[in-house]
mmCIF file of C-alpha atoms in Angstrom:
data_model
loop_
_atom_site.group_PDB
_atom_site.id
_atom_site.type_symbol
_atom_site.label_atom_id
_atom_site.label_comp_id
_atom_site.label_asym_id
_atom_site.label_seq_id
_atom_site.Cartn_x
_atom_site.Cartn_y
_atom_site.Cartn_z
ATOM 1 C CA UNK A 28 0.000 0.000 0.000
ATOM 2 C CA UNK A 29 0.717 3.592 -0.527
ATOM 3 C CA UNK A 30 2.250 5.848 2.009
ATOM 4 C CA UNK A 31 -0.735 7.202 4.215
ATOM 5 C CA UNK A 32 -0.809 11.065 4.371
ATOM 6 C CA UNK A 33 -2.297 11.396 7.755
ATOM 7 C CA UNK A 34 -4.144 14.068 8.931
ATOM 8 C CA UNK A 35 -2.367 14.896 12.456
ATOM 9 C CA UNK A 36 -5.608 15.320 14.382
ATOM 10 C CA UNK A 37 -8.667 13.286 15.509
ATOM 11 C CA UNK A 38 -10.633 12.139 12.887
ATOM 12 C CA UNK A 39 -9.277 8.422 11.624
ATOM 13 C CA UNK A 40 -9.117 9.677 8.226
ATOM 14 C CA UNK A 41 -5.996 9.491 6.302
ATOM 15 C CA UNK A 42 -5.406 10.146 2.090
ATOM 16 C CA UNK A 43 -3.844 7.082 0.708
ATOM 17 C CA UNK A 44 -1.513 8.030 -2.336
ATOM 18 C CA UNK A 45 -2.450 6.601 -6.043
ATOM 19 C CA UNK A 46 -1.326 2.573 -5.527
ATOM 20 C CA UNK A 47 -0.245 2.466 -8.852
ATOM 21 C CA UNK A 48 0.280 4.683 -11.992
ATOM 22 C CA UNK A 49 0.869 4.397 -15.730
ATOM 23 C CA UNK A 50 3.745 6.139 -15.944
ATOM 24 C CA UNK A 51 2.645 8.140 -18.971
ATOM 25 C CA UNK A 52 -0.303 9.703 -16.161
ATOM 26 C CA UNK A 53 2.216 10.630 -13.238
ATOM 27 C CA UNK A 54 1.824 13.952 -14.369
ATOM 28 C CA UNK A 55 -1.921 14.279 -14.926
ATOM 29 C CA UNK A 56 -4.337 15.959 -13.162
ATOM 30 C CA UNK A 57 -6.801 15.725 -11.435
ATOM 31 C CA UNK A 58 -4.969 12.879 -9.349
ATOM 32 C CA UNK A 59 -6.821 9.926 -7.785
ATOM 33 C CA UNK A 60 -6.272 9.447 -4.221
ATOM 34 C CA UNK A 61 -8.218 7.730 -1.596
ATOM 35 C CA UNK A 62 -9.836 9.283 1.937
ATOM 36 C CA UNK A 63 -9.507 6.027 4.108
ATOM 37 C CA UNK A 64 -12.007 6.301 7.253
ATOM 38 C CA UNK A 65 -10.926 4.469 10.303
ATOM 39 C CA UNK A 66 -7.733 2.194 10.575
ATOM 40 C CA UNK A 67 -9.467 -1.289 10.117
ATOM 41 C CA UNK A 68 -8.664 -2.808 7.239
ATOM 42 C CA UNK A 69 -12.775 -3.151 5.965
ATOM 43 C CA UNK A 70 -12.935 0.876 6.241
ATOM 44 C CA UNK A 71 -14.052 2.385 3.404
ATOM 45 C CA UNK A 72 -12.199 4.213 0.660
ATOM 46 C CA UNK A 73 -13.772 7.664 -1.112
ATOM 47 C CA UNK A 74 -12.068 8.636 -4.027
ATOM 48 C CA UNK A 75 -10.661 11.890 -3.781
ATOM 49 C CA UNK A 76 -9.503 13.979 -6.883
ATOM 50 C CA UNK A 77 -6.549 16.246 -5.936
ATOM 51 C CA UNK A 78 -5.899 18.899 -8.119
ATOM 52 C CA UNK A 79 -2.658 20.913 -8.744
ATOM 53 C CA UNK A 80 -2.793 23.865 -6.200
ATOM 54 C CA UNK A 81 -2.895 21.655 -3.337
ATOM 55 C CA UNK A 82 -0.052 19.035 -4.421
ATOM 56 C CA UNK A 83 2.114 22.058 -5.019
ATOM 57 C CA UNK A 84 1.102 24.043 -2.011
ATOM 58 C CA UNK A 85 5.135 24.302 0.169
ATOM 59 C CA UNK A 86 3.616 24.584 3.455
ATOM 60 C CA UNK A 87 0.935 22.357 4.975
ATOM 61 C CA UNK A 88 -2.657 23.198 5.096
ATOM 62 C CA UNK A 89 -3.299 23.956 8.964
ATOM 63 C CA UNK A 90 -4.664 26.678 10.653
ATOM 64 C CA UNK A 91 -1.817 28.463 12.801
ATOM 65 C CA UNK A 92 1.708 27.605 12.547
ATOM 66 C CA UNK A 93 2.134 23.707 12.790
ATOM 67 C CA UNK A 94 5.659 23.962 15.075
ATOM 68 C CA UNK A 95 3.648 25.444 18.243
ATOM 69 C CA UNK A 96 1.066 23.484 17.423
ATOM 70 C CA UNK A 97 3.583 20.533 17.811
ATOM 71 C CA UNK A 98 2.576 19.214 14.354
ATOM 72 C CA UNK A 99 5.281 18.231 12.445
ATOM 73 C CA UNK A 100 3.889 18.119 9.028
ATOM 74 C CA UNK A 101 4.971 14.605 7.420
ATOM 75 C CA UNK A 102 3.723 15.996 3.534
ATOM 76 C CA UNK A 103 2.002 18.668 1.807
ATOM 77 C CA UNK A 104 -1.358 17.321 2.344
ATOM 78 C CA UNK A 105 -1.091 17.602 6.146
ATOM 79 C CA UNK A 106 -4.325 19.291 7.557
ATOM 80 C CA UNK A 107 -6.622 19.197 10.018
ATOM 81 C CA UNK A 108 -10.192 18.956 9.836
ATOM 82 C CA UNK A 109 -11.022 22.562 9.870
ATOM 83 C CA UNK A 110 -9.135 22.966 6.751
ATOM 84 C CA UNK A 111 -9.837 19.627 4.941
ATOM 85 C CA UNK A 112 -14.286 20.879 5.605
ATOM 86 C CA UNK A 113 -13.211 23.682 3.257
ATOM 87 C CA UNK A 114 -10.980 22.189 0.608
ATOM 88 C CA UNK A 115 -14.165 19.528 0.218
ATOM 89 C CA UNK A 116 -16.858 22.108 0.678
ATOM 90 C CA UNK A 117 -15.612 24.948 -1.472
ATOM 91 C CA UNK A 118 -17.274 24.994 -4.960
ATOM 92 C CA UNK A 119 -13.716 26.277 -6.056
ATOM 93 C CA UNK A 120 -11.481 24.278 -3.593
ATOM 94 C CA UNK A 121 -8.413 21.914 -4.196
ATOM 95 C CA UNK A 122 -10.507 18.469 -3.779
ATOM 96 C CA UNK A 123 -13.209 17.931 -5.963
ATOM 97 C CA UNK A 124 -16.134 16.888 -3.838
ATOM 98 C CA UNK A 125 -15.516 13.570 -2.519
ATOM 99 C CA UNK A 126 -18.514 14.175 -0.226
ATOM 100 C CA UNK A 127 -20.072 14.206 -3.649
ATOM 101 C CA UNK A 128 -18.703 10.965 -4.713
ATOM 102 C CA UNK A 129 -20.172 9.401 -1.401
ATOM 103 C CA UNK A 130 -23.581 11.213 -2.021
ATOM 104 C CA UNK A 131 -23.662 9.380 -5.612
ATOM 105 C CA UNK A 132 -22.837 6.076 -4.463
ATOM 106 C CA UNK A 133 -25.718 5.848 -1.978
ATOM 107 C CA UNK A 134 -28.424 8.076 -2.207
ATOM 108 C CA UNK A 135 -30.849 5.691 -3.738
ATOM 109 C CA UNK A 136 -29.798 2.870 -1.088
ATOM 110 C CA UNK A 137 -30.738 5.555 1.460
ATOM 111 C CA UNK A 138 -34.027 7.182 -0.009
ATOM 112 C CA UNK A 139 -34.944 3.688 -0.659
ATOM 113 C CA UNK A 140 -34.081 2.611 3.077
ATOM 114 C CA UNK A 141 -36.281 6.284 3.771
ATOM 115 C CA UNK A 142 -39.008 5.425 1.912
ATOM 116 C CA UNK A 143 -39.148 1.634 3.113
ATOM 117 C CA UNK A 144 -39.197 2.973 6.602
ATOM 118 C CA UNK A 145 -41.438 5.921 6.514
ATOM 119 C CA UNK A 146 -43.736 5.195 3.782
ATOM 120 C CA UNK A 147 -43.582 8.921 2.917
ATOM 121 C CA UNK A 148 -41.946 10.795 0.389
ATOM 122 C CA UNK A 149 -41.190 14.067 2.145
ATOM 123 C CA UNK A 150 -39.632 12.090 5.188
ATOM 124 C CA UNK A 151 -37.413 10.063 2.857
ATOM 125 C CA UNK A 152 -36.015 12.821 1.635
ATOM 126 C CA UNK A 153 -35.121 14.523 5.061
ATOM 127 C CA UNK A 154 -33.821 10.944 6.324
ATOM 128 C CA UNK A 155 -31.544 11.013 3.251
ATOM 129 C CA UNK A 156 -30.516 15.142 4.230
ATOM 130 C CA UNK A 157 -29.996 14.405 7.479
ATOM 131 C CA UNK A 158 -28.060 11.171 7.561
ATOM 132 C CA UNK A 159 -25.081 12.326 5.018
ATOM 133 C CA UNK A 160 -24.821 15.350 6.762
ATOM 134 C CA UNK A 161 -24.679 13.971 10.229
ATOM 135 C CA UNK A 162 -22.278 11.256 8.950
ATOM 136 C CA UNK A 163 -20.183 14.088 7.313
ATOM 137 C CA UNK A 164 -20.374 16.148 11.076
ATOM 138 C CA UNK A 165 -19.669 13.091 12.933
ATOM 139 C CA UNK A 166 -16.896 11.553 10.980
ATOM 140 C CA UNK A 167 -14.316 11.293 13.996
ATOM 141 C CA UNK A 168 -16.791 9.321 15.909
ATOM 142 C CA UNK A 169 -16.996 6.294 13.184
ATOM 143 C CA UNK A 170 -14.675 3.621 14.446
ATOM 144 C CA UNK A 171 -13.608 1.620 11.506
ATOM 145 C CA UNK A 172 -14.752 -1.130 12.837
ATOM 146 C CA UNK A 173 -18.016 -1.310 10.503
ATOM 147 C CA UNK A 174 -18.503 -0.968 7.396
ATOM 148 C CA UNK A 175 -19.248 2.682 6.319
ATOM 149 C CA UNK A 176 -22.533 2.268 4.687
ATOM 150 C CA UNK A 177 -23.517 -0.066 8.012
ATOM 151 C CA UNK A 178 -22.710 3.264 10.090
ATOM 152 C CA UNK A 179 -24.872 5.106 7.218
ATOM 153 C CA UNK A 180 -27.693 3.277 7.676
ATOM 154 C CA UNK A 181 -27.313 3.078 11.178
ATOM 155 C CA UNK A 182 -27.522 6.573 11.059
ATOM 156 C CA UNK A 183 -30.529 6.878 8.420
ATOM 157 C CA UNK A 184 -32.292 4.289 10.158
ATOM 158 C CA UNK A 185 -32.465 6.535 13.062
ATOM 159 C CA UNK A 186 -33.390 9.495 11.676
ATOM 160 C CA UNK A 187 -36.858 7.076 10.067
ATOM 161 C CA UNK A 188 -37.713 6.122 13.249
ATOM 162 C CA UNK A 189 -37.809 9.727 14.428
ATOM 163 C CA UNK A 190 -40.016 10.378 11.542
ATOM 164 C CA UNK A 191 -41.919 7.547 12.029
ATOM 165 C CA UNK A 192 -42.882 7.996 15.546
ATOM 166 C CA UNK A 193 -43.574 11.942 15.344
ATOM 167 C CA UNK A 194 -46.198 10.994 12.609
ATOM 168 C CA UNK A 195 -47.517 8.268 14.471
ATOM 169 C CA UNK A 196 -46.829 9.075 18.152
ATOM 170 C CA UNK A 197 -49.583 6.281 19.195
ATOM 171 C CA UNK A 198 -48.810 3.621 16.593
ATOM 172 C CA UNK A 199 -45.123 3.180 16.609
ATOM 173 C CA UNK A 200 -43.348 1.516 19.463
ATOM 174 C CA UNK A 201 -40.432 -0.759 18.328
ATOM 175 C CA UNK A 202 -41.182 -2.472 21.539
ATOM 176 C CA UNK A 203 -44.377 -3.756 21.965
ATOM 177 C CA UNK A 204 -44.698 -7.293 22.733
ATOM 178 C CA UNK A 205 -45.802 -9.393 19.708
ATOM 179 C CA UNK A 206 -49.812 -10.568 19.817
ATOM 180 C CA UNK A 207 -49.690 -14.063 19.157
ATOM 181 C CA UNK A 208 -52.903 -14.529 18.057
ATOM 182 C CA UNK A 209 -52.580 -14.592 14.285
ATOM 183 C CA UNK A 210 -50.499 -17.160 12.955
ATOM 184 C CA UNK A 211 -49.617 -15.992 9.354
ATOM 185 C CA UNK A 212 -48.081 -18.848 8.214
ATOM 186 C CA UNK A 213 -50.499 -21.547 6.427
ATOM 187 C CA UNK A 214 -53.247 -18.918 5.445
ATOM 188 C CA UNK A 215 -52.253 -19.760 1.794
ATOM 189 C CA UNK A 216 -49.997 -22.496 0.201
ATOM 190 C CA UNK A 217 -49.623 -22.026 -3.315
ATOM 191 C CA UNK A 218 -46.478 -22.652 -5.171
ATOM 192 C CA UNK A 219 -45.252 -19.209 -7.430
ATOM 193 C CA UNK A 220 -43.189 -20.991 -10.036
ATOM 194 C CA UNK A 221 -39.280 -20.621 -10.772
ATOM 195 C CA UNK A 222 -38.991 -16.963 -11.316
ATOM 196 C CA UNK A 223 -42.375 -14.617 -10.596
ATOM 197 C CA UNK A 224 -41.065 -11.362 -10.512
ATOM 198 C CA UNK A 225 -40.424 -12.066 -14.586
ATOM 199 C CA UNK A 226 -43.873 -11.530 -15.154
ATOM 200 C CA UNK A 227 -43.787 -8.160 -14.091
ATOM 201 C CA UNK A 228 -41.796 -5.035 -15.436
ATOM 202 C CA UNK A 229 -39.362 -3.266 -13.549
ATOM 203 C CA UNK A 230 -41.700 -0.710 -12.750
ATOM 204 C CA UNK A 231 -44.523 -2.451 -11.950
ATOM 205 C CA UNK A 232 -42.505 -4.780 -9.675
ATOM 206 C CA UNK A 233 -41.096 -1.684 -7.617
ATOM 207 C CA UNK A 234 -45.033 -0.682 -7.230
ATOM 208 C CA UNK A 235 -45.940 -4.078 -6.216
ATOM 209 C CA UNK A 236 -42.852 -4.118 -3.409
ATOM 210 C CA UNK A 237 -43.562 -0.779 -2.148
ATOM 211 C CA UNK A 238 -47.150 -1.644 -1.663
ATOM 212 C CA UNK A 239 -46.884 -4.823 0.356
ATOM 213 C CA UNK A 240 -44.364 -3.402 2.478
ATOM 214 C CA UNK A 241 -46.240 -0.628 2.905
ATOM 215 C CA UNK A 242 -48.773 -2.641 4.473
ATOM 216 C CA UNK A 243 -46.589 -3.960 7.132
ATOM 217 C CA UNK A 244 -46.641 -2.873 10.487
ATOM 218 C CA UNK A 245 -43.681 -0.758 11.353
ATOM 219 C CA UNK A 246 -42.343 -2.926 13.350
ATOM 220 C CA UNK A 247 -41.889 -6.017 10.882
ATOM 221 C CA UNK A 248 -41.406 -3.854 8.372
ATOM 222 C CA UNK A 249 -38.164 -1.730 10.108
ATOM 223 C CA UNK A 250 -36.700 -5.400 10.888
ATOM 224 C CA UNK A 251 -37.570 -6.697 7.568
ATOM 225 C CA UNK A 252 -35.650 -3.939 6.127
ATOM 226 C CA UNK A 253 -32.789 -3.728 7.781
ATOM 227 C CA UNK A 254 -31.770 -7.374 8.133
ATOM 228 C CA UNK A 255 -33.411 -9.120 4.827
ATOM 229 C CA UNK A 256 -32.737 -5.656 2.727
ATOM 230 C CA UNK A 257 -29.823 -3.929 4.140
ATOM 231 C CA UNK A 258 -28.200 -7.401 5.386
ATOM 232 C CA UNK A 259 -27.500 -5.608 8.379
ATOM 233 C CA UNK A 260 -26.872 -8.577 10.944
ATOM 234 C CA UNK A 261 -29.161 -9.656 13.768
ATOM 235 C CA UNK A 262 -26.839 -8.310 16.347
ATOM 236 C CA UNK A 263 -26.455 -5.486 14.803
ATOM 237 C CA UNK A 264 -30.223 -4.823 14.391
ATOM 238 C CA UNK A 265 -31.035 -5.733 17.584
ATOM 239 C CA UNK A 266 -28.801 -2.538 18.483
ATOM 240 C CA UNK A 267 -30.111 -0.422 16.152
ATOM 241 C CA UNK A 268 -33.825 -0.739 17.049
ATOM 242 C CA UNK A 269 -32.735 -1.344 21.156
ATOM 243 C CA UNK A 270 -34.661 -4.881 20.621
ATOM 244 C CA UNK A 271 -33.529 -8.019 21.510
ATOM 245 C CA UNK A 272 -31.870 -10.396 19.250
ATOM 246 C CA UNK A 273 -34.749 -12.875 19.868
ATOM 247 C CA UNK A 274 -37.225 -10.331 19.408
ATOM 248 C CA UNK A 275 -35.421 -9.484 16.035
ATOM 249 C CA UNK A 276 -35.384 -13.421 15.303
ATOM 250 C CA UNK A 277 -39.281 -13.580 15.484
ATOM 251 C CA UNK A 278 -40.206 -10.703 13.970
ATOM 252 C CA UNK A 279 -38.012 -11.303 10.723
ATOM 253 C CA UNK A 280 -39.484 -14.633 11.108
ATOM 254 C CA UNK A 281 -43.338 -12.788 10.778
ATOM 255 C CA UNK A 282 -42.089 -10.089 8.355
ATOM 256 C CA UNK A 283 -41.104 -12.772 5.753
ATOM 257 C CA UNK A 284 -44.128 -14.675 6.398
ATOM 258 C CA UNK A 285 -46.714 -11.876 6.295
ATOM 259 C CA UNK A 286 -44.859 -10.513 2.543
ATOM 260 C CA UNK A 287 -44.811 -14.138 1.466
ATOM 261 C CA UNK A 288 -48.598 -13.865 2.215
ATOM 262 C CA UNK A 289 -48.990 -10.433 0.517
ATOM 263 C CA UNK A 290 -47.803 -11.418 -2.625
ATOM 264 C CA UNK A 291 -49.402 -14.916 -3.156
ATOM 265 C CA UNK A 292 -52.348 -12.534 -4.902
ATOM 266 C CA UNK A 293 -49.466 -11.202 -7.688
ATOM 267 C CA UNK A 294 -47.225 -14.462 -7.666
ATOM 268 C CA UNK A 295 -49.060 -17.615 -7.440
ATOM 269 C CA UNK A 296 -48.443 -19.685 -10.425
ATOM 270 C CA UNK A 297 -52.537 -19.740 -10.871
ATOM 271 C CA UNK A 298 -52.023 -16.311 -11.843
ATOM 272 C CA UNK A 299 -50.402 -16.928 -14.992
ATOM 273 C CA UNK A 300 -51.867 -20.462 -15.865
ATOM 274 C CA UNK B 7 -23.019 -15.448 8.987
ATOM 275 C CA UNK B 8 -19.269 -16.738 9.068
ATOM 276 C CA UNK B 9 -17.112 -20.016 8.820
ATOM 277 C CA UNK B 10 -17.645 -20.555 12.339
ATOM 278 C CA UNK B 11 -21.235 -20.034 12.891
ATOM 279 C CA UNK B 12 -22.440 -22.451 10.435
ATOM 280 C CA UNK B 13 -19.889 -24.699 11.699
ATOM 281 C CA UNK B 14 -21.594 -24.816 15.254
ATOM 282 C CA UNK B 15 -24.923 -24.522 13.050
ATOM 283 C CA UNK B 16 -24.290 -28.093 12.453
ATOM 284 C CA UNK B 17 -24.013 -29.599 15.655
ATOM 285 C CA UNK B 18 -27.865 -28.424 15.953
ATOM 286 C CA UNK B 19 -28.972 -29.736 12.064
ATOM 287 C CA UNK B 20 -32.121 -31.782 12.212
ATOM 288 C CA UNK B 21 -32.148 -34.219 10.182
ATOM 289 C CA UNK B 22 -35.613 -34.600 10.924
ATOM 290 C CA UNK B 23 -36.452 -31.653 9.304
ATOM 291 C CA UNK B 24 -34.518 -32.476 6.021
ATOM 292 C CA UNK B 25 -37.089 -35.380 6.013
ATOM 293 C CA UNK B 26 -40.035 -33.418 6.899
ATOM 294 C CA UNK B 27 -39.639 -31.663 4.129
ATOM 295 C CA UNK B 28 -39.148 -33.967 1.767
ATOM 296 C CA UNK B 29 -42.258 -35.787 2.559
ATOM 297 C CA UNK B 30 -44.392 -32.071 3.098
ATOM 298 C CA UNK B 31 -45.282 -30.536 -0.370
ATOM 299 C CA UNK B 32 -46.917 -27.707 1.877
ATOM 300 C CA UNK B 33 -43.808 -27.036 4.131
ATOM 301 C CA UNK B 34 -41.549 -27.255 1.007
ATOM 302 C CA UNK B 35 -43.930 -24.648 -0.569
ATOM 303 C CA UNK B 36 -43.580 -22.060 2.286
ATOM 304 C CA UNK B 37 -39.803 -22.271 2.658
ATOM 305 C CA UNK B 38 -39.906 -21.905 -0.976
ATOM 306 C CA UNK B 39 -42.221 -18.609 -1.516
ATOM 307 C CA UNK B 40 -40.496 -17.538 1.445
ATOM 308 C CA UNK B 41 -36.873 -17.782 -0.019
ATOM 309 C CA UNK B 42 -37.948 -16.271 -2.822
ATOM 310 C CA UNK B 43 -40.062 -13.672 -1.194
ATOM 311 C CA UNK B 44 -36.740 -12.267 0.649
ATOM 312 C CA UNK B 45 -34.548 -12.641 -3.161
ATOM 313 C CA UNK B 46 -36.852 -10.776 -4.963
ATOM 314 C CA UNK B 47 -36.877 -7.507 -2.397
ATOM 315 C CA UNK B 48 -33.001 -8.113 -2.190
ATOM 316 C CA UNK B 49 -32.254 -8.536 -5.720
ATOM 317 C CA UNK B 50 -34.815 -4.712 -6.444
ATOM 318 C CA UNK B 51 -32.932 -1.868 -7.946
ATOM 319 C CA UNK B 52 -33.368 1.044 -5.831
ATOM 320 C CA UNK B 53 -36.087 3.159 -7.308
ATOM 321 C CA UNK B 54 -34.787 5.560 -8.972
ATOM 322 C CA UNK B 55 -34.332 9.028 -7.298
ATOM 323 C CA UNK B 56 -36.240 11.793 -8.611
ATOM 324 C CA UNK B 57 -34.146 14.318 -10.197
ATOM 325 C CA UNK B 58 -35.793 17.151 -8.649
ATOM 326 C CA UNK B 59 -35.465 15.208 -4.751
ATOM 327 C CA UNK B 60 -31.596 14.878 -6.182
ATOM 328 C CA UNK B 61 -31.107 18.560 -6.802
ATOM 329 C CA UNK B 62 -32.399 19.628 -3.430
ATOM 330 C CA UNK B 63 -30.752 16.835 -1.604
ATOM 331 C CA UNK B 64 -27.213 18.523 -3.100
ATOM 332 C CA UNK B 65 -28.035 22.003 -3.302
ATOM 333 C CA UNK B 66 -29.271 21.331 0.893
ATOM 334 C CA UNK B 67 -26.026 19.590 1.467
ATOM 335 C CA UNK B 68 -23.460 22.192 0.112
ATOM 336 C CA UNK B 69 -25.385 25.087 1.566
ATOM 337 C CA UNK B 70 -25.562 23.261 5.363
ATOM 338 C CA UNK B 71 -21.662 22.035 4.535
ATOM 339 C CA UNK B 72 -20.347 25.587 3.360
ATOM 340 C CA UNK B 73 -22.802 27.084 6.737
ATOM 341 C CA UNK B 74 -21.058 24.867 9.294
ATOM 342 C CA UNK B 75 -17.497 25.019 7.752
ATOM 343 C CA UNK B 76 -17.667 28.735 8.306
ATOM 344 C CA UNK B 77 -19.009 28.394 11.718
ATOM 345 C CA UNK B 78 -16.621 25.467 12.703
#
C-alpha cells in the first residue's frame, strides 16, 4: 500500500496516495487518491480527486503555525479537519467533492431505506438530508470497525424512526410485545413458479414491493428492512432498534411470512396459468 | 453469517427436518415462496431518485456544509 498522508488530528481519516500509476499519467491531473475512514482494514475508501494547487502548495494546510502546534507536518497534504471541511466544501477548492462521490454512491440505497421505513416521500427525503450530513459532522466518531454504509444506515435508520414515531406518536413503538394470536403462516400455500417477478416489469414490480411493504406494520417492516434488505446482521439490528436479538429473530421470522402472504395474490403460479 | 457459525450450526442440524420436508409438499412450498419472497426484495434496484429530490438533496447539502465550515 501507498504511504498514508495522515491528517495529524482526531478524525481516523488518512489520504492514501495513487497505488499504482501508468507512468505516462504521473503527471496528470486531477490525481486519484483515496480518503480512508478508520484504521481497520474493511474501512471504506472515497475517491478523492486532488488537483494541482494543493499538491504544489510548500507549506501544509493547517490553521496556525504547525511547530507550536507541535505538528510536524509529514507531507504537503497535512491538515486538520477545519481545513480539509473547506478544501471539500468549497465549490472552487483543491478536492473535488468527494462528499459528492459518497452522495452518488448511496443516495438511492438511502431514499430507498427512507421510503421503506417511513412510507412517505417528504420524510425520505429529510432521512436522506440528514443522515449524510450527520455522517459528514460526525466523521471522527466512526470507528472503523463497521462498514461505512452499516454506520450510514445506522444513522438513516435513526433518523426514520424519528419520523416515524412523530407521525404516528400512538402507533409506533419498536417495543411492543408481539400478539400471538394470528399465525400468518399456512393462510395460503400455493407454489409461485421458478422466477415470478419475470412476469412483471421493472416498474410495476417496484409498485408491487412498495405496496406490500407498505402494508406492514412498522415494526416487521423496520426489521424486515434492515436485516433481509440492508443485510444488516441480527446483532447489529437488535442494536439499532434497542430490541432483543430474539425479538429481532421472530419478527423477521413474521415479516417474511406476512410478505410471502402479501404477494401470493401477484405471484401464485394460478395467476399466470 | 461466518465459517464458524455455520460450523456450530451443524451440531444443531435436524435431520428430521430435512425429512419433513421432503415428505411435506406444503412445508416445502412455504420455505420456498419464502426464499424467494426475501430474493426478490433483495435482488430490487433502488427506485430511482427523482431528479428534482436529487437537486435539493445537493443544493441542501453544500449550503448546510459551506454554513457549518464557516461556523466550525
Amino acid at each position: 500500500m501507498a504511504r498514508a498522508l495522515n491528517f495529524g488530528c482526531r478524525p481516523r481519516a488518512q489520504i492514501l496516495e495513487p497505488t499504482s500509476q501508468h507512468p505516462l499519467e504521473q503527471n496528470s491531473w486531477p490525481r486519484l487518491y483515496h480518503l480512508q475512514i478508520g484504521s481497520s482494514s474493511r474501512s471504506n475508501f472515497i475517491p478523492l480527486y486532488v488537483h494541482p494547487p494543493l499538491a504544489y502548495r510548500p507549506t501544509p494546510v493547517s490553521i496556525g503555525s504547525p511547530r507550536k502546534k507541535g505538528i510536524i507536518p509529514d507531507s504537503p497534504f497535512s491538515c486538520n479537519r477545519v481545513s480539509l471541511a473547506e478544501n471539500l466544501l468549497h465549490p472552487g477548492g483543491t478536492l473535488e467533492h468527494p462528499i459528492e462521490e459518497l452522495v452518488n454512491r448511496y443516495e438511492r440505497k438511502i431514499f430507498r431505506l427512507g421510503m421503506n421505513i417511513t412510507q412517505n416521500r417528504e420524510d425520505a427525503e429529510d432521512v436522506m438530508q440528514d443522515a449524510f450530513l450527520k455522517s459528514y459532522q460526525n466523521l471522527d466518531r466512526f470507528q472503523g470497525d463497521s462498514r461505512f454504509y452499516t454506520w450510514l444506515v445506522r444513522i438513516a435508520v435513526n433518523e426514520a424512526l424519528m419520523k416515524l414515531r412523530k407521525r404516528r406518536p400512538n402507533q409506533v413503538s419498536l417495543d411492543e410485545p408481539l400478539t400471538q394470536a394470528e399465525d400468518p403462516v399456512f393462510r395460503e400455500i400455493e407454489d409461485w413458479g421458478p422466477s415470478p417477478e419475470q412476469r412483471f416489469a421493472q416498474t410495476e414490480l417496484n409498485e408491487i414491493l412498495t405496496q406490500v411493504i407498505g402494508d406492514l406494520d412498522p415494526i416487521f417492516r423496520v426489521v424486515f428492512t434492515l436485516r433481509d434488505v440492508e443485510g444488516i446482521s441480527t446483532d447489529e439490528t437488535a442494536h439499532i432498534l434497542g430490541i432483543s436479538v430474539a425479538a429481532v429473530k421472530s419478527r423477521l421470522l413474521r415479516a417474511r411470512l406476512k410478505l410471502r402472504q402479501k404477494l401470493n395474490k401477484y405471484f401464485r403460479r394460478s395467476e399466470s396459468q | 453469517m461466518n465459517c464458524k457459525k455455520v460450523i456450530l450450526e451443524l451440531t444443531s442440524f435436524r435431520i428430521d427436518l430435512e425429512q419433513h420436508l421432503a415428505r411435506c409438499s406444503d412445508c416445502r412450498v412455504v420455505v420456498d415462496t419464502t426464499r424467494k419472497t426475501i430474493q426478490i426484495f433483495c435482488n430490487s434496484e433502488p427506485v430511482p431518485l427523482p431528479e428534482d429530490v436529487r437537486k435539493r438533496l445537493h443544493t441542501a447539502l453544500l449550503e448546510r456544509f459551506r454554513r457549518n465550515s464557516k461556523t466550525t
